[in-house]
Every structure is written in C-alpha cells, then in structure tokens.
Coordinates of C-alpha atoms in Angstrom, one line a residue:
X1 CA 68.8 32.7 7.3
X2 CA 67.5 33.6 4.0
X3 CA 65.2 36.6 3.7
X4 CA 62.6 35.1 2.3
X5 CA 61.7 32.5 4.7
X6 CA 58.7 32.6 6.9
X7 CA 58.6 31.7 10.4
X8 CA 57.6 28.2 11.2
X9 CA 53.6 27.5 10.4
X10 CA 53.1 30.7 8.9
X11 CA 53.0 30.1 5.4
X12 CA 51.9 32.5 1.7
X13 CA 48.7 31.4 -0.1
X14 CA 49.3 31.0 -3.8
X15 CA 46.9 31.9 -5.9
X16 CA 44.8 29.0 -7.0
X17 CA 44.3 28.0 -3.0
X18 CA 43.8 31.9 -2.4
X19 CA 41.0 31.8 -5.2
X20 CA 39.6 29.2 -3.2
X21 CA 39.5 30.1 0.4
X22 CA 38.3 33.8 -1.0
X23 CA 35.2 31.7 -2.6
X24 CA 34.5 29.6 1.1
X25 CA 34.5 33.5 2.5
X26 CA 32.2 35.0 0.3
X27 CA 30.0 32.1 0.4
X28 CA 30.1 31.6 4.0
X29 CA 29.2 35.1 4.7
X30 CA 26.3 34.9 2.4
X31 CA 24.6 32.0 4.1
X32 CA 25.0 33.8 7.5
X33 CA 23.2 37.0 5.4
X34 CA 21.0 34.5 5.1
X35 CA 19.7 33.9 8.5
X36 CA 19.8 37.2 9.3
X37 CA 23.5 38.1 10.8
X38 CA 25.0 41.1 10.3
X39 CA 28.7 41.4 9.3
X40 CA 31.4 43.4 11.8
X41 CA 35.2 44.0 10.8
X42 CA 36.4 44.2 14.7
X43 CA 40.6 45.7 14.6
X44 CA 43.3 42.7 14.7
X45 CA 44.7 44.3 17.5
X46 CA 43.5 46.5 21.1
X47 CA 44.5 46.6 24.3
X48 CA 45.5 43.2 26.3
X49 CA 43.3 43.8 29.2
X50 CA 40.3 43.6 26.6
X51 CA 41.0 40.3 24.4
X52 CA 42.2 38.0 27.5
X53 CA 39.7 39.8 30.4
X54 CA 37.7 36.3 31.4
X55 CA 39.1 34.1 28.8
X56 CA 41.7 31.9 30.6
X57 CA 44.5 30.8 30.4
X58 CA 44.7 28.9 27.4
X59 CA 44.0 32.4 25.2
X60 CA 46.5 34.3 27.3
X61 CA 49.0 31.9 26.0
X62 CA 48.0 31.7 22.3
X63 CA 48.2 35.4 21.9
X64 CA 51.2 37.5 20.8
X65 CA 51.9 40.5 23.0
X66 CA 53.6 44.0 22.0
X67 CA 53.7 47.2 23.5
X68 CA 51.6 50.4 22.0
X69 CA 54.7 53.3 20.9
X70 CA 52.1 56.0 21.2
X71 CA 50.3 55.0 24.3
X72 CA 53.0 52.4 26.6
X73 CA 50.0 50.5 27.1
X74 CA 50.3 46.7 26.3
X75 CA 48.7 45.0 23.1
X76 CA 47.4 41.7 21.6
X77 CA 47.3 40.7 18.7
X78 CA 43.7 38.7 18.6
X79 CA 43.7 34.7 18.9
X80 CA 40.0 34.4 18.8
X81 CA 37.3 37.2 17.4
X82 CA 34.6 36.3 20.2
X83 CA 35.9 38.4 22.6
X84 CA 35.9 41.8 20.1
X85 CA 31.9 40.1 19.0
X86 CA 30.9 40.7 22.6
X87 CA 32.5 43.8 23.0
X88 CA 30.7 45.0 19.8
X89 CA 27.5 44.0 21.0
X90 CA 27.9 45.4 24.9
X91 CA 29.1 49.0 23.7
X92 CA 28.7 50.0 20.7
X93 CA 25.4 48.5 19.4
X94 CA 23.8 48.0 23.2
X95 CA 20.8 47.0 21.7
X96 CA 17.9 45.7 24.2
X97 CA 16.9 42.8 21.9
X98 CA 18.2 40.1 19.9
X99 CA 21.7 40.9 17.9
X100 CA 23.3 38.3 15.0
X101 CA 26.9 39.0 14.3
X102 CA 29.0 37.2 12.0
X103 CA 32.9 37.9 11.3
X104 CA 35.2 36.7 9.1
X105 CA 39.0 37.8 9.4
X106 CA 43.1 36.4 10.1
X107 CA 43.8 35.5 13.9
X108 CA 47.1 35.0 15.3
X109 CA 48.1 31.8 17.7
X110 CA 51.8 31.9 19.1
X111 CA 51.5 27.8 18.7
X112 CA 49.8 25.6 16.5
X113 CA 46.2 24.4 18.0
X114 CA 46.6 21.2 16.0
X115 CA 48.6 19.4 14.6
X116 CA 49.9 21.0 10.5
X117 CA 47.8 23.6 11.6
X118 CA 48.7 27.2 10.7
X119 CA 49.6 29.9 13.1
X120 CA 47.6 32.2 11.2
X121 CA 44.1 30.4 10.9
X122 CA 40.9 32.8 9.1
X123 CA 38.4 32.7 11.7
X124 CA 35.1 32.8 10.7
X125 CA 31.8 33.1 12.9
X126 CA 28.1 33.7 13.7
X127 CA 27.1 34.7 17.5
X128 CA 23.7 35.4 18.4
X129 CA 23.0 37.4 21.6
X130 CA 20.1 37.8 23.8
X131 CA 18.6 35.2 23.9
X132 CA 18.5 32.5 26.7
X133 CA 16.2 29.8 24.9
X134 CA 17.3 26.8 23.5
X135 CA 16.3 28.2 20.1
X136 CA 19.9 29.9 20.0
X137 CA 21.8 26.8 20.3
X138 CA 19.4 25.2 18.1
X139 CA 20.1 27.9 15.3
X140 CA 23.9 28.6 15.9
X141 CA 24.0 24.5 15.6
X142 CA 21.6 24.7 12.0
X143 CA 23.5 27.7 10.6
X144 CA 26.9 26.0 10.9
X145 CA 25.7 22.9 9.0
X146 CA 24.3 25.0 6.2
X147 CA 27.9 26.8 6.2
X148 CA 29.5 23.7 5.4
X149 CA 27.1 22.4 2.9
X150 CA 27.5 25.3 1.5
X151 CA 31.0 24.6 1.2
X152 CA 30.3 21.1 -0.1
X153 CA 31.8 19.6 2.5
X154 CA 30.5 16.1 2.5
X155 CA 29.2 13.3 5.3
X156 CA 29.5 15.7 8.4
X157 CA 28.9 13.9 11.9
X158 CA 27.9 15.9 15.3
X159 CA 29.4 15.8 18.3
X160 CA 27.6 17.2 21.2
X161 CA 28.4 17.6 25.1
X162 CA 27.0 20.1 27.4
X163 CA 29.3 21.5 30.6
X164 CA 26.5 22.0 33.3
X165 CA 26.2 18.0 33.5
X166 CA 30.1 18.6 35.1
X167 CA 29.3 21.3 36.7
X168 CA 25.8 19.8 38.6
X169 CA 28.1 16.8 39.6
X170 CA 30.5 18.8 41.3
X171 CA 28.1 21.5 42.6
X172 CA 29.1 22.2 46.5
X173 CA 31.9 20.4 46.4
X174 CA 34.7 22.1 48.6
X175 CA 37.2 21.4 45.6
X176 CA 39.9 23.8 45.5
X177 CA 41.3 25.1 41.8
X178 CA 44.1 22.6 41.5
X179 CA 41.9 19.7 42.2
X180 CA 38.9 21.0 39.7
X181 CA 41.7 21.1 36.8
X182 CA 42.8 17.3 37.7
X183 CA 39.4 16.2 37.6
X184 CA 38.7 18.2 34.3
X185 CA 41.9 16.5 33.2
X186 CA 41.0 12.8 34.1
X187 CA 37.4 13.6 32.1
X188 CA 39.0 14.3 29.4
X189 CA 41.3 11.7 29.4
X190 CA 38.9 9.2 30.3
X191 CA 41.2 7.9 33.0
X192 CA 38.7 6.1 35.1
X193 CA 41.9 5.0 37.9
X194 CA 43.1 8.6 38.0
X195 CA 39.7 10.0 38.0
X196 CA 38.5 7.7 41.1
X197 CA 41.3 8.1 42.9
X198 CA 41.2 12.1 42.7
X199 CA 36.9 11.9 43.9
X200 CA 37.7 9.0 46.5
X201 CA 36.8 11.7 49.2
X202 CA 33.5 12.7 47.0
X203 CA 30.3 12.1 48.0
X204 CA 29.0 8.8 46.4
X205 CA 26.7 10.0 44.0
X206 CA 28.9 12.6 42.3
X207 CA 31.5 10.3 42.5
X208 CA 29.9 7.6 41.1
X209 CA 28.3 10.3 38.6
X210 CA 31.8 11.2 37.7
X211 CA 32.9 8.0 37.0
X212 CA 29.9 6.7 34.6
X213 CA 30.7 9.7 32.8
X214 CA 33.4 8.1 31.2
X215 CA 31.2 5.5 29.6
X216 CA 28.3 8.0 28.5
X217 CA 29.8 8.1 24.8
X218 CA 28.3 7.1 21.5
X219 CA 24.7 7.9 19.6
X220 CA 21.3 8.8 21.8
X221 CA 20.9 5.6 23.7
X222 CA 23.6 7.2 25.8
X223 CA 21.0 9.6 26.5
X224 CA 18.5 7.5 28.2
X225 CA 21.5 5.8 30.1
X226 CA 22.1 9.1 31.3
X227 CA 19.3 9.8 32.7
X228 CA 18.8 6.9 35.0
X229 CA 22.1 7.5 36.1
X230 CA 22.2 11.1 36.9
X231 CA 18.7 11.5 38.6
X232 CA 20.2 13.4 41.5
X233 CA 20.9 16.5 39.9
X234 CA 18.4 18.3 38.3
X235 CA 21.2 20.6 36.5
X236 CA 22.3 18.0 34.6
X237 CA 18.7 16.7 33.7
X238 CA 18.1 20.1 31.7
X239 CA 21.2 19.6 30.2
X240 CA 20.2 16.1 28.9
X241 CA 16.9 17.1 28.0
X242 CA 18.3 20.4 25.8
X243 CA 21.0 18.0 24.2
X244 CA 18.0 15.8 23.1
X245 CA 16.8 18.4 21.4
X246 CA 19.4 19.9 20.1
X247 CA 19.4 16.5 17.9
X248 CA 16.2 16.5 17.1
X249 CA 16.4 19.5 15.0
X250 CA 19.3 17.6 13.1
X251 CA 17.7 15.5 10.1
X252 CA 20.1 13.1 8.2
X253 CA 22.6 14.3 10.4
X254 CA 24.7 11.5 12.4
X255 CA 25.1 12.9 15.9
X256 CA 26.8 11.6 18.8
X257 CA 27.2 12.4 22.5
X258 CA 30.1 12.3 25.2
X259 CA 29.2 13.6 27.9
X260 CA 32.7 13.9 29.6
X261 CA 34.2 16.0 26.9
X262 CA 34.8 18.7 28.6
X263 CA 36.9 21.1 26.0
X264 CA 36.2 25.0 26.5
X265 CA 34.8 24.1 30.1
X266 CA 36.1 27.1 31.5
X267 CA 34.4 29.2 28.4
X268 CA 30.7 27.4 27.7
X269 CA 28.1 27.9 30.1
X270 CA 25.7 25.3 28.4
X271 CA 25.8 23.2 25.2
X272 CA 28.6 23.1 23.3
X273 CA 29.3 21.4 19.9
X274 CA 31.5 20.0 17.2
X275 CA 31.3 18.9 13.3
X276 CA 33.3 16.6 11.9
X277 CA 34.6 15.7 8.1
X278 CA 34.6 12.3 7.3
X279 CA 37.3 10.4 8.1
X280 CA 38.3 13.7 10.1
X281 CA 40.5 13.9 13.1
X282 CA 40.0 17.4 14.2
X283 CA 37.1 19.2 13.7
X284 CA 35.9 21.7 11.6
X285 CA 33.9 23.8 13.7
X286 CA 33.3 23.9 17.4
X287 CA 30.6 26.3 19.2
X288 CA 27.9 25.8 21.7
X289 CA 26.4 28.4 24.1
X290 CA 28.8 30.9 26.2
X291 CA 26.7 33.2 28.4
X292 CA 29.5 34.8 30.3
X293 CA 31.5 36.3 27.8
X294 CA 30.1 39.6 28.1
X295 CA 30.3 39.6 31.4
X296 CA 33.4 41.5 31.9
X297 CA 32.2 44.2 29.2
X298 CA 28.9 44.9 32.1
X299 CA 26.6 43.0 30.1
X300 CA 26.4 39.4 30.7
X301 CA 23.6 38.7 27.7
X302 CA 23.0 35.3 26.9
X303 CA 24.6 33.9 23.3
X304 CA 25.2 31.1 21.1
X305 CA 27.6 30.9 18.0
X306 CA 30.6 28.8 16.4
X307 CA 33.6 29.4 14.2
X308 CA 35.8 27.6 12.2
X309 CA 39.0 28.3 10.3
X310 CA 38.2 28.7 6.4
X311 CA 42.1 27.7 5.7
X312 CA 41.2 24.2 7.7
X313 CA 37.8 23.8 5.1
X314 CA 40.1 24.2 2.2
X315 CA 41.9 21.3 3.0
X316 CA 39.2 19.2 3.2
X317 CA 36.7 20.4 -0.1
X318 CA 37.7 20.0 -3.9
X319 CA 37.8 23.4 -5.4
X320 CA 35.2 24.2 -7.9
X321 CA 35.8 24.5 -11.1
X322 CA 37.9 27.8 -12.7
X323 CA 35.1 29.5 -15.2
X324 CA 37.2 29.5 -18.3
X325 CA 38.6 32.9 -19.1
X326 CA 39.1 34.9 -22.9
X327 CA 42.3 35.6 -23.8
X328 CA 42.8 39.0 -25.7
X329 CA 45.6 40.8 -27.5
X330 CA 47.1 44.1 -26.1
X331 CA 46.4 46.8 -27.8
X332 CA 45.2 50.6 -27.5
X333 CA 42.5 50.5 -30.2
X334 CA 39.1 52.0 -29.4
X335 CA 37.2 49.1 -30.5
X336 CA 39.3 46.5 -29.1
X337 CA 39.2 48.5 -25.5
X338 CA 35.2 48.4 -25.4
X339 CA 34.7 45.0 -26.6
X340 CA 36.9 43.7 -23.7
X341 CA 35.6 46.5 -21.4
X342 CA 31.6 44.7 -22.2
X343 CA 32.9 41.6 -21.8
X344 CA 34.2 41.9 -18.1
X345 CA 30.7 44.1 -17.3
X346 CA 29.0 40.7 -18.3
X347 CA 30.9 38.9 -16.1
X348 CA 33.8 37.3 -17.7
X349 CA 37.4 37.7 -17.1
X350 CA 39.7 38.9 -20.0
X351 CA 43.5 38.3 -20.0
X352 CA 44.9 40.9 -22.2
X353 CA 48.4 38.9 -23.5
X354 CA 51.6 41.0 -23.3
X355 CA 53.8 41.6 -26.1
X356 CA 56.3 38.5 -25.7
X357 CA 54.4 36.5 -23.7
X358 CA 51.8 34.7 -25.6
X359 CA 53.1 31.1 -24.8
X360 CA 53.5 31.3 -20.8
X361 CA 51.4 29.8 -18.1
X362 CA 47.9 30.6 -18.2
X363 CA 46.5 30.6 -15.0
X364 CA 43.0 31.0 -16.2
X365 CA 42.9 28.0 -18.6
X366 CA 41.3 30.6 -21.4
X367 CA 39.1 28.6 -23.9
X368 CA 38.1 31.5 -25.9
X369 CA 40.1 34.1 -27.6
X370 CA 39.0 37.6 -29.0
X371 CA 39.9 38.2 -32.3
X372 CA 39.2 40.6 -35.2
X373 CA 36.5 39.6 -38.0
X374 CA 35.6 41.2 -40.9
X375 CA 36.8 44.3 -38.4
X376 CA 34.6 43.3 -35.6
X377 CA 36.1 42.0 -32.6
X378 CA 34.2 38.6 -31.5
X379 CA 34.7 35.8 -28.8
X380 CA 35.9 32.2 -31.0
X381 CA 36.3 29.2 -29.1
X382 CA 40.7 28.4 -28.8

C-alpha cells in the first residue's frame, strides 16, 4: 500500500474547505461568547476509566484505546468532549453556581456514526451546568439555532422527544436489562408487533402507553393527544408540559415531536433535541438535558448543551465569498517592505509573487496589484 494513503474515512482538508470550516469555528465560538460561555481546550487524550466512566456502551465502542509508555495505564483517545466538559466543571472550576462551557476541537470514532461521515468529526459544543430549570434546555435549544444561523444554514426544522415519558411508562416494572434494550429497540423501530408482543405481560396501561407511543409523531397536536393518553403517569405529564414549552420559545421555527425516539436514552435525563437541514437526513446537531454526567466525577449538577460536527455544517452551507487579495512583487526594498507591511495591519492579505512564478494558481483570486508610481508604491486595480 502506498504511503500516502489514509485509512478509510479519515481524510486531509484542502485548503479552500479548511478556510471554510476555520470560518464556521471562529464564528461559532463567537456566538457562544455571546451568550455568555466560556471556552475550554480539554487534552484529546486521558485515562480510559475517565472518558467511558457512565457513558455506555455505545462510547466504549467508538473510542480507540492505547496504552500510556510512561505510566502502563490504559488510554482513550476522546469520541465525545462532554465527558472532559463535566470533568472541567466538577474539579477544576467547582464553582457553586451557574458555569457555561463551550469547546470546539477533533474527536476520534473507530466507525463512522453515519453514513460518508468522517472518523475524525470537529466537535463543537455549549453545556450549561447548574441549573435544573427549564430555562437551560430552553437556552441550550436557542443558542444552537443562533449557531447555525450564524452559519447561514438555511430552513432548519426541530425535532424534539424527552426520555422520562419512557422511563414513567416503565417505572416499577420488574424488567430485566435484556428486555429494557428490546423494548428500547422496538421504540425505536416503531415495530408495534415486536413491541406488543415484548410488553404482553405489562400492566395495561403502560402497555397500552407503550404502544400509542408509536403513533405520537408529527407537529404539537401530538401533544394534546398525548396527554389524554398518558394521564396515569404524572412523569411523563412534566415531560409533555416542558416539551410544550420548549416550542414555544421557538418563533418561525418548524418543530416536530416523537415521542418514541428514544436515541441517547441511556445518556439524557430529560429533553433531548435535534435540528435538521432542509432536505437533511441526519442531523446537524443533537442535545437536550443530561443530569447524570457528572455523576461519576462526585458531582451530579444539573446541565443542558448540544454539539455538532463543524466538518458535517460545511457540507451543507455555501462558502462565503474569498475577500480578494493584492498581489505584490518580491523584493527587499525598504519601501516596498512597509507598504506591504501597512497593508496587511489594515487587514488585507498580500501575496508577495516569487521569482518565476508569476503565472501559477492563485489561490486568492488577487484583484489588485501593488506597483511602483512616480516611486511610490500604490494599490491599482488588475
């Protein structure tokens, strides 16, 4: 095999696309400076006990392991940032109040999460902690949607879901691990045979519960549907009733609901979301409220947040237009080096031209060139 291939779905960035996602980075970040979230650079790699503590199974499996030469102990090379987030905010800032954290850095998945997806995705997030109110979803939900408009991104849609109605359904169930996962499965699969036959032994309501779930899909009517259905449990009343108005905060927004999605169920404790592209299959961001993450850190503070992958975003915005550059000759002459030197303090770029190479590619598209006048260097249109 050649040297110079990469292994499968890991892949260089050229630098026009580069350019591009470094622009969505910068600009994300600022509109989470915005709000109020302060940034934190957390290593790509610590020890495994620390990224997969709590997180399932489905982490444990995306992460690439190695083992530590100086220490022997075993390593991980992060698949999600959240983990390190909470971490950050348990022990090293410990603070007693409210704490906004945003991230933006490369994780590493040993598989694809989706399909032409990269193995080496650039996670960006915002997570705020301590706070158990619905105004935390309600902002982590708001800040995401100003991230992508931001980005331009155009015609996003809302998907929310929220795990307690699940988990109020099955509350006191004897229902052993195996079974909980085949249940969780049917949900998701919306296989309404597979599903009944698994809850046969159920008590009617849940079971019944259970089942309309896999009809509770679609814009807020399903909502009030809900709620006549699901009267017995209080649990996933709240839920309901936080859901509605998580969507109210959402102006010219189209949201819909399914209420039997249940992906990150072993990782939400509330609320969860996802925004969609037009004409998107997968989304672009996913988040909701996860109270337990910091539980295995010994502080279990509330929080709220999302992420997305900025390499996904690309593929779905046009690139902004490249701000024309000047072109320059190469040269060692006092007054040609502090003309260009002023130019790039006012902002532009300058492309000094090698000897020889005047009539290569110009990445920059200059539209102005610096030349001598009446022995003055000024900026002419090309």
């Amino acid at each position: 095999m050649s040297a110079w291939v990469l292994p499968d779905h890991i892949a260089d960035v050229l630098p026009s696309e580069a350019r591009h996602i470094e622009e969505l980075r910068r600009g994300l970040l600022d509109t989470a400076r915005s709000y109020g979230y302060e940034l934190v650079m957390p290593p790509l790699l610590e020890h495994l006990e620390s990224l997969l503590t709590g997180t399932g199974e489905a982490l444990d499996l995306q992460t690439f392991k190695l083992v530590d030469q100086l220490s022997g102990r075993s390593l991980g090379l992060r698949a999600d940032t959240t983990q390190q987030v909470a971490r950050i905010d348990a022990h090293l800032l410990n603070r007693q109040g409210v704490a906004r954290l945003c991230y933006c850095g490369p994780v590493l998945h040993t598989r694809p999460d989706r399909p032409h997806a990269t193995r080496e995705p650039l996670q960006f997030g915002a997570e705020i902690y301590g706070h158990p109110g619905i105004e935390a979803d309600i902002e982590a939900v708001l800040l995401s949607l100003e991230c992508l408009r931001s980005a331009h991104v155009q015609e996003v849609s809302v998907d929310l879901a929220d795990v307690r109605i699940v988990r109020s359904l099955l509350a006191g169930l004897p229902v052993g691990m195996h079974q909980l996962a085949q249940v969780h499965g049917a949900l998701a699969a919306k296989d309404a045979s597979e599903l009944a036959s698994l809850t046969r032994d159920f008590p009617s309501a849940s079971r019944e519960g259970l089942l309309a779930l896999l009809q509770l899909y679609g814009d807020a009517a399903v909502l009030n549907e809900a709620e006549n259905l699901l009267k017995p449990f209080p649990g996933a009343r709240e839920a309901l009733s936080d859901l509605r108005a998580i969507a109210a905060r959402m102006d010219g927004v189209r949201v819909t609901f399914d209420l039997a999605d249940l992906r990150g169920y072993a990782y939400y404790s509330g609320a969860r979301f996802a925004i969609y592209a037009q004409d998107a299959s997968d989304a672009l961001v996913r988040g909701g409220r996860y109270d337990e993450v910091g539980a295995v850190f010994g502080r279990n503070r509330p929080a709220a947040g999302f992420s997305l992958d900025v390499k996904q975003l690309v593929g779905v915005v046009s690139a902004p237009s490249l701000r024309a550059a000047i072109r320059a000759p190469w040269g060692d002459g006092g007054a040609l080096s502090a003309a260009i030197a002023t130019l790039r303090r006012q902002g532009e770029t300058v492309v000094c031209v090698l000897p020889g190479h005047g009539s290569e590619v110009d990445e920059f598209h200059c539209d102005r060139e610096l030349v001598l006048v009446d022995g003055n260097w000024v900026v002419k249109a090309i």
